[in-house]
PDB file of C-alpha atoms in Angstrom:
ATOM      1  CA  MET A   1     -23.954 -22.574 -24.609  1.00 92.00           C
ATOM      2  CA  SER A   2     -20.245 -22.616 -23.745  1.00 96.00           C
ATOM      3  CA  THR A   3     -18.133 -20.642 -21.288  1.00 97.00           C
ATOM      4  CA  TYR A   4     -14.791 -19.352 -22.555  1.00 98.00           C
ATOM      5  CA  PHE A   5     -11.954 -17.922 -20.470  1.00 98.00           C
ATOM      6  CA  ILE A   6      -9.156 -15.641 -21.648  1.00 98.00           C
ATOM      7  CA  SER A   7      -6.706 -13.251 -19.992  1.00 98.00           C
ATOM      8  CA  ASP A   8      -4.104 -10.596 -20.750  1.00 98.00           C
ATOM      9  CA  ILE A   9      -5.319  -9.547 -24.181  1.00 98.00           C
ATOM     10  CA  HIS A  10      -3.143  -6.437 -23.749  1.00 98.00           C
ATOM     11  CA  GLY A  11      -4.431  -4.613 -26.796  1.00 97.00           C
ATOM     12  CA  CYS A  12      -3.649  -7.523 -29.147  1.00 98.00           C
ATOM     13  CA  TYR A  13      -6.899  -7.051 -31.033  1.00 98.00           C
ATOM     14  CA  ARG A  14      -6.041  -8.945 -34.221  1.00 97.00           C
ATOM     15  CA  GLU A  15      -4.907 -12.002 -32.307  1.00 98.00           C
ATOM     16  CA  PHE A  16      -7.971 -11.786 -30.083  1.00 98.00           C
ATOM     17  CA  LYS A  17     -10.451 -11.746 -32.973  1.00 98.00           C
ATOM     18  CA  ILE A  18      -8.674 -14.634 -34.725  1.00 98.00           C
ATOM     19  CA  LEU A  19      -8.794 -16.642 -31.511  1.00 98.00           C
ATOM     20  CA  LEU A  20     -12.523 -16.030 -31.096  1.00 98.00           C
ATOM     21  CA  LYS A  21     -13.021 -17.450 -34.592  1.00 97.00           C
ATOM     22  CA  LYS A  22     -10.724 -20.431 -33.974  1.00 97.00           C
ATOM     23  CA  SER A  23     -12.593 -21.352 -30.812  1.00 96.00           C
ATOM     24  CA  ASN A  24     -16.015 -21.029 -32.448  1.00 96.00           C
ATOM     25  CA  PHE A  25     -17.117 -18.468 -29.878  1.00 98.00           C
ATOM     26  CA  ASP A  26     -20.750 -17.603 -30.628  1.00 97.00           C
ATOM     27  CA  VAL A  27     -21.685 -14.194 -29.268  1.00 96.00           C
ATOM     28  CA  LYS A  28     -25.372 -15.067 -29.428  1.00 96.00           C
ATOM     29  CA  LYS A  29     -25.187 -18.020 -27.038  1.00 96.00           C
ATOM     30  CA  ASP A  30     -21.727 -18.259 -25.417  1.00 98.00           C
ATOM     31  CA  TYR A  31     -20.162 -16.305 -22.563  1.00 98.00           C
ATOM     32  CA  LEU A  32     -16.666 -14.833 -22.413  1.00 98.00           C
ATOM     33  CA  TRP A  33     -14.891 -14.484 -19.060  1.00 98.00           C
ATOM     34  CA  ILE A  34     -11.803 -12.248 -19.104  1.00 98.00           C
ATOM     35  CA  ALA A  35      -9.239 -12.304 -16.304  1.00 98.00           C
ATOM     36  CA  GLY A  36      -7.968  -8.762 -16.676  1.00 97.00           C
ATOM     37  CA  ASP A  37      -5.358  -6.698 -18.501  1.00 98.00           C
ATOM     38  CA  LEU A  38      -7.465  -5.923 -21.530  1.00 98.00           C
ATOM     39  CA  VAL A  39      -5.162  -3.049 -22.438  1.00 98.00           C
ATOM     40  CA  ALA A  40      -1.547  -1.797 -22.726  1.00 97.00           C
ATOM     41  CA  ARG A  41       1.627  -3.241 -24.254  1.00 94.00           C
ATOM     42  CA  GLY A  42      -0.179  -4.199 -27.466  1.00 94.00           C
ATOM     43  CA  PRO A  43      -1.119  -1.549 -30.066  1.00 94.00           C
ATOM     44  CA  ASN A  44      -4.930  -1.743 -30.164  1.00 97.00           C
ATOM     45  CA  SER A  45      -6.358  -1.234 -26.685  1.00 97.00           C
ATOM     46  CA  LEU A  46      -9.126   1.018 -27.975  1.00 98.00           C
ATOM     47  CA  GLU A  47     -10.369  -1.642 -30.415  1.00 98.00           C
ATOM     48  CA  VAL A  48     -10.317  -4.308 -27.691  1.00 98.00           C
ATOM     49  CA  ILE A  49     -12.365  -2.179 -25.284  1.00 98.00           C
ATOM     50  CA  ARG A  50     -14.810  -1.101 -27.983  1.00 98.00           C
ATOM     51  CA  TYR A  51     -15.424  -4.689 -29.041  1.00 98.00           C
ATOM     52  CA  LEU A  52     -15.929  -5.915 -25.480  1.00 98.00           C
ATOM     53  CA  TYR A  53     -18.288  -3.034 -24.814  1.00 98.00           C
ATOM     54  CA  SER A  54     -20.284  -4.039 -27.895  1.00 98.00           C
ATOM     55  CA  ILE A  55     -20.782  -7.571 -26.494  1.00 98.00           C
ATOM     56  CA  LYS A  56     -20.957  -6.545 -22.841  1.00 97.00           C
ATOM     57  CA  ASP A  57     -24.044  -8.663 -22.185  1.00 97.00           C
ATOM     58  CA  ARG A  58     -22.000 -11.779 -22.999  1.00 98.00           C
ATOM     59  CA  THR A  59     -18.929 -10.953 -20.921  1.00 98.00           C
ATOM     60  CA  ASN A  60     -17.742 -11.242 -17.345  1.00 98.00           C
ATOM     61  CA  ILE A  61     -14.616  -9.188 -16.687  1.00 98.00           C
ATOM     62  CA  VAL A  62     -12.241  -8.602 -13.796  1.00 98.00           C
ATOM     63  CA  LEU A  63      -9.797  -5.732 -13.908  1.00 98.00           C
ATOM     64  CA  GLY A  64      -6.030  -6.141 -13.961  1.00 98.00           C
ATOM     65  CA  ASN A  65      -3.224  -3.801 -12.994  1.00 98.00           C
ATOM     66  CA  HIS A  66      -2.940  -2.362 -16.515  1.00 98.00           C
ATOM     67  CA  ASP A  67      -6.668  -1.693 -16.655  1.00 98.00           C
ATOM     68  CA  LEU A  68      -6.421   0.255 -13.398  1.00 98.00           C
ATOM     69  CA  ASN A  69      -3.438   2.085 -14.851  1.00 97.00           C
ATOM     70  CA  LEU A  70      -5.465   3.148 -17.898  1.00 98.00           C
ATOM     71  CA  ILE A  71      -8.172   4.571 -15.632  1.00 98.00           C
ATOM     72  CA  ALA A  72      -5.489   6.387 -13.620  1.00 97.00           C
ATOM     73  CA  VAL A  73      -3.848   7.810 -16.766  1.00 97.00           C
ATOM     74  CA  TYR A  74      -7.245   8.902 -18.072  1.00 97.00           C
ATOM     75  CA  SER A  75      -7.881  10.655 -14.761  1.00 95.00           C
ATOM     76  CA  GLY A  76      -4.612  12.571 -15.086  1.00 95.00           C
ATOM     77  CA  ILE A  77      -2.998  11.136 -11.992  1.00 93.00           C
ATOM     78  CA  LYS A  78      -0.453   8.919 -13.767  1.00 94.00           C
ATOM     79  CA  GLU A  79       1.851   9.564 -16.703  1.00 93.00           C
ATOM     80  CA  ASN A  80       0.863   8.259 -20.121  1.00 94.00           C
ATOM     81  CA  LYS A  81       3.979   6.302 -21.036  1.00 93.00           C
ATOM     82  CA  LYS A  82       4.774   5.431 -24.642  1.00 91.00           C
ATOM     83  CA  GLU A  83       4.793   1.667 -24.051  1.00 91.00           C
ATOM     84  CA  ASN A  84       1.143   1.779 -22.955  1.00 93.00           C
ATOM     85  CA  TYR A  85      -0.154   2.649 -26.447  1.00 94.00           C
ATOM     86  CA  PHE A  86      -2.967   4.643 -24.843  1.00 97.00           C
ATOM     87  CA  ASP A  87      -2.928   7.685 -27.178  1.00 96.00           C
ATOM     88  CA  ASP A  88      -5.728   6.453 -29.458  1.00 96.00           C
ATOM     89  CA  PHE A  89      -7.908   5.617 -26.492  1.00 96.00           C
ATOM     90  CA  LEU A  90      -7.346   8.919 -24.705  1.00 96.00           C
ATOM     91  CA  SER A  91      -8.150  10.949 -27.824  1.00 96.00           C
ATOM     92  CA  SER A  92     -11.218   8.950 -28.848  1.00 97.00           C
ATOM     93  CA  LYS A  93     -14.680  10.544 -28.752  1.00 97.00           C
ATOM     94  CA  ASP A  94     -16.120   7.628 -26.778  1.00 97.00           C
ATOM     95  CA  SER A  95     -13.378   7.444 -24.143  1.00 97.00           C
ATOM     96  CA  ASP A  96     -15.647   8.832 -21.389  1.00 97.00           C
ATOM     97  CA  LYS A  97     -18.265   6.149 -22.006  1.00 98.00           C
ATOM     98  CA  LEU A  98     -15.663   3.383 -22.192  1.00 98.00           C
ATOM     99  CA  ILE A  99     -13.823   4.479 -19.056  1.00 98.00           C
ATOM    100  CA  ASN A 100     -17.041   4.653 -17.074  1.00 97.00           C
ATOM    101  CA  TRP A 101     -17.901   1.158 -18.273  1.00 98.00           C
ATOM    102  CA  LEU A 102     -14.419  -0.066 -17.344  1.00 98.00           C
ATOM    103  CA  ARG A 103     -14.771   1.446 -13.868  1.00 98.00           C
ATOM    104  CA  SER A 104     -17.928  -0.593 -13.386  1.00 98.00           C
ATOM    105  CA  GLN A 105     -16.197  -3.937 -13.952  1.00 98.00           C
ATOM    106  CA  SER A 106     -15.391  -6.363 -11.166  1.00 98.00           C
ATOM    107  CA  ILE A 107     -12.231  -7.264  -9.277  1.00 98.00           C
ATOM    108  CA  LEU A 108     -13.488 -10.742  -8.413  1.00 98.00           C
ATOM    109  CA  LYS A 109     -15.938 -13.032 -10.198  1.00 98.00           C
ATOM    110  CA  ILE A 110     -17.406 -16.199  -8.719  1.00 97.00           C
ATOM    111  CA  ASN A 111     -19.486 -18.730 -10.621  1.00 96.00           C
ATOM    112  CA  GLU A 112     -21.206 -20.676  -7.871  1.00 95.00           C
ATOM    113  CA  GLN A 113     -22.911 -23.052 -10.280  1.00 93.00           C
ATOM    114  CA  GLN A 114     -19.624 -24.216 -11.823  1.00 94.00           C
ATOM    115  CA  LYS A 115     -17.534 -23.478  -8.702  1.00 96.00           C
ATOM    116  CA  ILE A 116     -15.103 -21.140 -10.441  1.00 97.00           C
ATOM    117  CA  ILE A 117     -13.274 -18.114  -9.043  1.00 97.00           C
ATOM    118  CA  MET A 118     -11.712 -15.662 -11.503  1.00 98.00           C
ATOM    119  CA  ILE A 119      -9.218 -12.982 -10.528  1.00 98.00           C
ATOM    120  CA  HIS A 120      -6.413 -11.245 -12.407  1.00 98.00           C
ATOM    121  CA  ALA A 121      -3.353 -11.980 -10.290  1.00 98.00           C
ATOM    122  CA  GLY A 122      -3.998 -13.843  -7.049  1.00 96.00           C
ATOM    123  CA  ILE A 123      -5.839 -14.428  -3.799  1.00 96.00           C
ATOM    124  CA  SER A 124      -4.237 -13.766  -0.432  1.00 95.00           C
ATOM    125  CA  SER A 125      -3.676 -16.875   1.667  1.00 92.00           C
ATOM    126  CA  GLN A 126      -4.462 -14.658   4.671  1.00 92.00           C
ATOM    127  CA  TRP A 127      -8.089 -14.210   3.580  1.00 94.00           C
ATOM    128  CA  ASP A 128     -11.041 -16.436   4.273  1.00 92.00           C
ATOM    129  CA  PHE A 129     -13.787 -16.596   1.655  1.00 93.00           C
ATOM    130  CA  GLU A 130     -15.909 -13.793   3.099  1.00 94.00           C
ATOM    131  CA  THR A 131     -12.905 -11.502   3.567  1.00 95.00           C
ATOM    132  CA  MET A 132     -11.905 -12.067  -0.059  1.00 96.00           C
ATOM    133  CA  LYS A 133     -15.358 -11.022  -1.263  1.00 97.00           C
ATOM    134  CA  ALA A 134     -15.486  -8.017   1.071  1.00 97.00           C
ATOM    135  CA  CYS A 135     -12.088  -6.760  -0.104  1.00 97.00           C
ATOM    136  CA  ALA A 136     -13.127  -7.021  -3.749  1.00 98.00           C
ATOM    137  CA  LEU A 137     -16.362  -5.141  -3.096  1.00 98.00           C
ATOM    138  CA  GLU A 138     -14.457  -2.365  -1.329  1.00 98.00           C
ATOM    139  CA  ILE A 139     -12.250  -1.821  -4.384  1.00 98.00           C
ATOM    140  CA  GLU A 140     -15.224  -1.931  -6.746  1.00 98.00           C
ATOM    141  CA  ALA A 141     -17.133   0.634  -4.689  1.00 98.00           C
ATOM    142  CA  SER A 142     -14.098   2.942  -4.673  1.00 98.00           C
ATOM    143  CA  LEU A 143     -13.776   2.726  -8.470  1.00 98.00           C
ATOM    144  CA  LEU A 144     -17.438   3.657  -8.898  1.00 97.00           C
ATOM    145  CA  SER A 145     -17.332   6.577  -6.482  1.00 96.00           C
ATOM    146  CA  ASN A 146     -16.996  10.199  -7.568  1.00 94.00           C
ATOM    147  CA  ASP A 147     -13.656  10.229  -5.731  1.00 94.00           C
ATOM    148  CA  TYR A 148     -12.161   7.418  -7.817  1.00 96.00           C
ATOM    149  CA  PRO A 149      -9.177   9.545  -9.002  1.00 95.00           C
ATOM    150  CA  LEU A 150      -8.228  10.194  -5.365  1.00 94.00           C
ATOM    151  CA  PHE A 151      -8.576   6.471  -4.635  1.00 96.00           C
ATOM    152  CA  LEU A 152      -6.268   5.568  -7.535  1.00 96.00           C
ATOM    153  CA  LYS A 153      -3.785   8.290  -6.600  1.00 94.00           C
ATOM    154  CA  SER A 154      -3.475   6.825  -3.120  1.00 94.00           C
ATOM    155  CA  VAL A 155      -3.740   3.096  -3.716  1.00 94.00           C
ATOM    156  CA  PHE A 156      -0.538   2.153  -5.582  1.00 92.00           C
ATOM    157  CA  ASN A 157       1.856   1.270  -2.762  1.00 91.00           C
ATOM    158  CA  ASN A 158       4.340  -1.621  -2.473  1.00 90.00           C
ATOM    159  CA  LYS A 159       4.754  -1.223   1.276  1.00 90.00           C
ATOM    160  CA  ILE A 160       1.363  -2.664   2.225  1.00 93.00           C
ATOM    161  CA  ASN A 161       2.143  -6.330   1.681  1.00 94.00           C
ATOM    162  CA  TYR A 162       0.801  -8.100   4.781  1.00 95.00           C
ATOM    163  CA  TRP A 163      -2.853  -8.448   5.728  1.00 96.00           C
ATOM    164  CA  ASN A 164      -4.232  -7.386   9.074  1.00 92.00           C
ATOM    165  CA  SER A 165      -7.944  -7.016   9.733  1.00 89.00           C
ATOM    166  CA  SER A 166      -7.263  -3.848  11.717  1.00 94.00           C
ATOM    167  CA  LEU A 167      -5.682  -2.015   8.759  1.00 95.00           C
ATOM    168  CA  ARG A 168      -7.170   1.410   8.109  1.00 96.00           C
ATOM    169  CA  LYS A 169      -9.341   1.591   4.999  1.00 96.00           C
ATOM    170  CA  ILE A 170      -6.763   3.023   2.580  1.00 96.00           C
ATOM    171  CA  ASP A 171      -4.239   0.373   3.603  1.00 97.00           C
ATOM    172  CA  ARG A 172      -6.853  -2.386   3.203  1.00 97.00           C
ATOM    173  CA  LEU A 173      -7.449  -1.079  -0.295  1.00 97.00           C
ATOM    174  CA  ARG A 174      -3.738  -0.939  -1.037  1.00 97.00           C
ATOM    175  CA  TYR A 175      -3.214  -4.495   0.112  1.00 97.00           C
ATOM    176  CA  SER A 176      -6.289  -5.749  -1.751  1.00 98.00           C
ATOM    177  CA  VAL A 177      -5.271  -4.104  -5.027  1.00 98.00           C
ATOM    178  CA  ASN A 178      -1.797  -5.614  -4.645  1.00 97.00           C
ATOM    179  CA  ALA A 179      -3.205  -9.092  -4.029  1.00 97.00           C
ATOM    180  CA  PHE A 180      -5.922  -9.130  -6.677  1.00 98.00           C
ATOM    181  CA  THR A 181      -4.023  -7.375  -9.480  1.00 98.00           C
ATOM    182  CA  ARG A 182      -0.255  -7.576  -8.863  1.00 97.00           C
ATOM    183  CA  MET A 183       0.880 -10.512  -6.735  1.00 96.00           C
ATOM    184  CA  ARG A 184       2.895 -13.473  -7.954  1.00 97.00           C
ATOM    185  CA  TYR A 185       5.008 -14.632  -5.032  1.00 97.00           C
ATOM    186  CA  CYS A 186       4.513 -14.800  -1.293  1.00 95.00           C
ATOM    187  CA  TYR A 187       6.664 -15.726   1.672  1.00 95.00           C
ATOM    188  CA  PRO A 188       5.588 -18.731   3.781  1.00 92.00           C
ATOM    189  CA  ASN A 189       3.825 -16.420   6.250  1.00 91.00           C
ATOM    190  CA  GLY A 190       1.689 -14.978   3.443  1.00 90.00           C
ATOM    191  CA  LYS A 191       3.562 -11.677   3.074  1.00 94.00           C
ATOM    192  CA  LEU A 192       3.494 -10.520  -0.551  1.00 96.00           C
ATOM    193  CA  ASN A 193       6.562 -10.104  -2.708  1.00 95.00           C
ATOM    194  CA  LEU A 194       5.720  -7.559  -5.411  1.00 95.00           C
ATOM    195  CA  ILE A 195       9.120  -7.473  -7.101  1.00 95.00           C
ATOM    196  CA  CYS A 196       9.973 -10.905  -8.484  1.00 96.00           C
ATOM    197  CA  LYS A 197       8.481 -11.807 -11.891  1.00 94.00           C
ATOM    198  CA  LYS A 198      10.635 -14.804 -12.789  1.00 94.00           C
ATOM    199  CA  SER A 199       9.495 -18.345 -13.463  1.00 94.00           C
ATOM    200  CA  PRO A 200       9.053 -20.568 -10.391  1.00 93.00           C
ATOM    201  CA  ASN A 201      11.473 -22.937 -12.127  1.00 91.00           C
ATOM    202  CA  VAL A 202      14.347 -20.595 -11.263  1.00 93.00           C
ATOM    203  CA  VAL A 203      13.141 -18.991  -8.010  1.00 95.00           C
ATOM    204  CA  LYS A 204      14.098 -20.577  -4.711  1.00 93.00           C
ATOM    205  CA  TYR A 205      12.600 -20.734  -1.224  1.00 94.00           C
ATOM    206  CA  PRO A 206      11.500 -18.716   0.745  1.00 95.00           C
ATOM    207  CA  LEU A 207       9.627 -17.230  -2.222  1.00 96.00           C
ATOM    208  CA  LEU A 208       6.598 -19.349  -3.123  1.00 95.00           C
ATOM    209  CA  PRO A 209       4.010 -18.925  -5.887  1.00 96.00           C
ATOM    210  CA  TRP A 210       0.835 -17.588  -4.271  1.00 95.00           C
ATOM    211  CA  PHE A 211      -1.188 -20.636  -5.347  1.00 94.00           C
ATOM    212  CA  ILE A 212       1.154 -23.020  -3.500  1.00 91.00           C
ATOM    213  CA  ILE A 213       0.469 -21.541  -0.076  1.00 87.00           C
ATOM    214  CA  SER A 214      -2.430 -23.352   1.519  1.00 71.00           C
ATOM    215  CA  ASN A 215      -5.927 -21.967   1.277  1.00 71.00           C
ATOM    216  CA  LYS A 216      -9.308 -23.630   1.457  1.00 72.00           C
ATOM    217  CA  PHE A 217     -10.607 -22.313  -1.858  1.00 76.00           C
ATOM    218  CA  LYS A 218      -8.973 -25.007  -3.951  1.00 72.00           C
ATOM    219  CA  GLU A 219     -10.879 -27.683  -2.038  1.00 80.00           C
ATOM    220  CA  LYS A 220     -14.187 -26.496  -3.530  1.00 91.00           C
ATOM    221  CA  TYR A 221     -13.347 -24.108  -6.379  1.00 95.00           C
ATOM    222  CA  SER A 222     -11.291 -23.925  -9.528  1.00 96.00           C
ATOM    223  CA  VAL A 223      -9.336 -20.666  -9.826  1.00 97.00           C
ATOM    224  CA  VAL A 224      -8.764 -18.961 -13.192  1.00 98.00           C
ATOM    225  CA  PHE A 225      -6.172 -16.186 -13.358  1.00 98.00           C
ATOM    226  CA  GLY A 226      -3.718 -14.355 -15.628  1.00 98.00           C
ATOM    227  CA  HIS A 227      -0.952 -11.794 -14.999  1.00 98.00           C
ATOM    228  CA  TRP A 228       1.970 -14.234 -14.908  1.00 97.00           C
ATOM    229  CA  SER A 229       3.389 -14.876 -18.383  1.00 95.00           C
ATOM    230  CA  THR A 230       6.548 -16.537 -17.038  1.00 94.00           C
ATOM    231  CA  LEU A 231       4.467 -19.397 -15.610  1.00 91.00           C
ATOM    232  CA  LYS A 232       4.618 -21.201 -18.950  1.00 77.00           C
ATOM    233  CA  ASP A 233       6.217 -24.665 -18.592  1.00 80.00           C
ATOM    234  CA  THR A 234       5.573 -24.534 -14.834  1.00 88.00           C
ATOM    235  CA  ARG A 235       3.525 -27.269 -13.189  1.00 88.00           C
ATOM    236  CA  VAL A 236       0.518 -25.763 -11.411  1.00 92.00           C
ATOM    237  CA  PRO A 237      -1.892 -27.546  -9.009  1.00 91.00           C
ATOM    238  CA  SER A 238      -4.889 -28.979 -10.830  1.00 91.00           C
ATOM    239  CA  ALA A 239      -7.389 -26.559  -9.273  1.00 93.00           C
ATOM    240  CA  PHE A 240      -5.637 -23.563 -10.872  1.00 95.00           C
ATOM    241  CA  PHE A 241      -5.862 -22.418 -14.498  1.00 97.00           C
ATOM    242  CA  PRO A 242      -3.260 -19.781 -15.492  1.00 97.00           C
ATOM    243  CA  LEU A 243      -4.055 -18.187 -18.856  1.00 97.00           C
ATOM    244  CA  ASP A 244      -1.322 -15.620 -19.537  1.00 97.00           C
ATOM    245  CA  LYS A 245       1.038 -16.873 -22.261  1.00 96.00           C
ATOM    246  CA  GLY A 246       2.653 -13.509 -22.951  1.00 95.00           C
ATOM    247  CA  CYS A 247       1.074 -12.645 -26.294  1.00 95.00           C
ATOM    248  CA  CYS A 248       2.125  -8.997 -26.051  1.00 95.00           C
ATOM    249  CA  TRP A 249       5.721 -10.156 -25.486  1.00 94.00           C
ATOM    250  CA  GLY A 250       5.727 -12.280 -28.646  1.00 95.00           C
ATOM    251  CA  GLY A 251       4.095 -15.320 -27.082  1.00 96.00           C
ATOM    252  CA  GLN A 252       0.541 -16.579 -27.472  1.00 96.00           C
ATOM    253  CA  LEU A 253      -3.006 -15.648 -26.623  1.00 98.00           C
ATOM    254  CA  LEU A 254      -4.800 -18.519 -24.935  1.00 97.00           C
ATOM    255  CA  MET A 255      -8.503 -19.322 -24.613  1.00 98.00           C
ATOM    256  CA  LEU A 256     -10.027 -22.094 -22.524  1.00 98.00           C
ATOM    257  CA  ARG A 257     -13.444 -23.588 -23.192  1.00 98.00           C
ATOM    258  CA  TRP A 258     -14.556 -24.679 -19.780  1.00 97.00           C
ATOM    259  CA  GLU A 259     -17.026 -27.428 -20.540  1.00 96.00           C
ATOM    260  CA  ASP A 260     -14.535 -29.733 -22.264  1.00 96.00           C
ATOM    261  CA  LYS A 261     -11.326 -28.060 -21.024  1.00 97.00           C
ATOM    262  CA  GLN A 262     -10.124 -27.492 -24.576  1.00 97.00           C
ATOM    263  CA  TYR A 263      -7.458 -24.848 -25.132  1.00 97.00           C
ATOM    264  CA  PHE A 264      -7.129 -22.652 -28.220  1.00 98.00           C
ATOM    265  CA  TYR A 265      -3.994 -20.709 -29.112  1.00 97.00           C
ATOM    266  CA  GLN A 266      -3.060 -17.788 -31.329  1.00 98.00           C
ATOM    267  CA  SER A 267       0.538 -16.643 -31.726  1.00 97.00           C
ATOM    268  CA  TYR A 268       1.499 -12.971 -31.682  1.00 96.00           C
ATOM    269  CA  LEU A 269       1.379 -11.476 -35.177  1.00 94.00           C
ATOM    270  CA  GLY A 270       3.713  -8.537 -34.586  1.00 80.00           C
TER     271      GLY A 270
END
């Protein structure tokens, strides 16, 4: 049995299936961990979701910002933009089933046996371990509630970028969604910057990649994440494993086999 990690498939179904074959992923005995953004940007989001649903007993998934956006578009609270390539999904006969399954996925996954944390974007340096888990559970419960459209309508907000334990619930949720699914850079005091997407090679202080700011997780855990395609060619601390190589932008899809730390690549096919 092997454990494989991948992120930011973004509807690149052909590349995804080729990569599974290249890596010798065996659906009968291996497990696939996916660090979010299954959909959007690439042309085949429906096929990606259908395939993952068909092997759901062999997957562990955390949601990314584009996955939340699909749920919001499906709920009618956000516009279906052309670049999302959501039309096939929204018109499919099984969209209800697939959306409900997507809503049931996690925001945070922790493998205590192998000491691995998986998130889509980042972890706030202002959280301790228990706060991190509590914030993820609060988002997950909101997505599963009957009021999930109202939650999604209210939660997208750039202004909530600094953690305080006394935040009211909706602002806790806003901050948590920003940290888990959208963050790249922070200021030295931990305040989130939700605007800059450039490579750390060209960004100067006081902006710092979120994984540079001290937290105690990297002393005991490895952290797998996606979301940040411009991290390529950037040196990252050894406890962190970024997996987004920008396949949907003409780059590559990347898969990591955990046991031997072997990487597998598939270039975008157009």
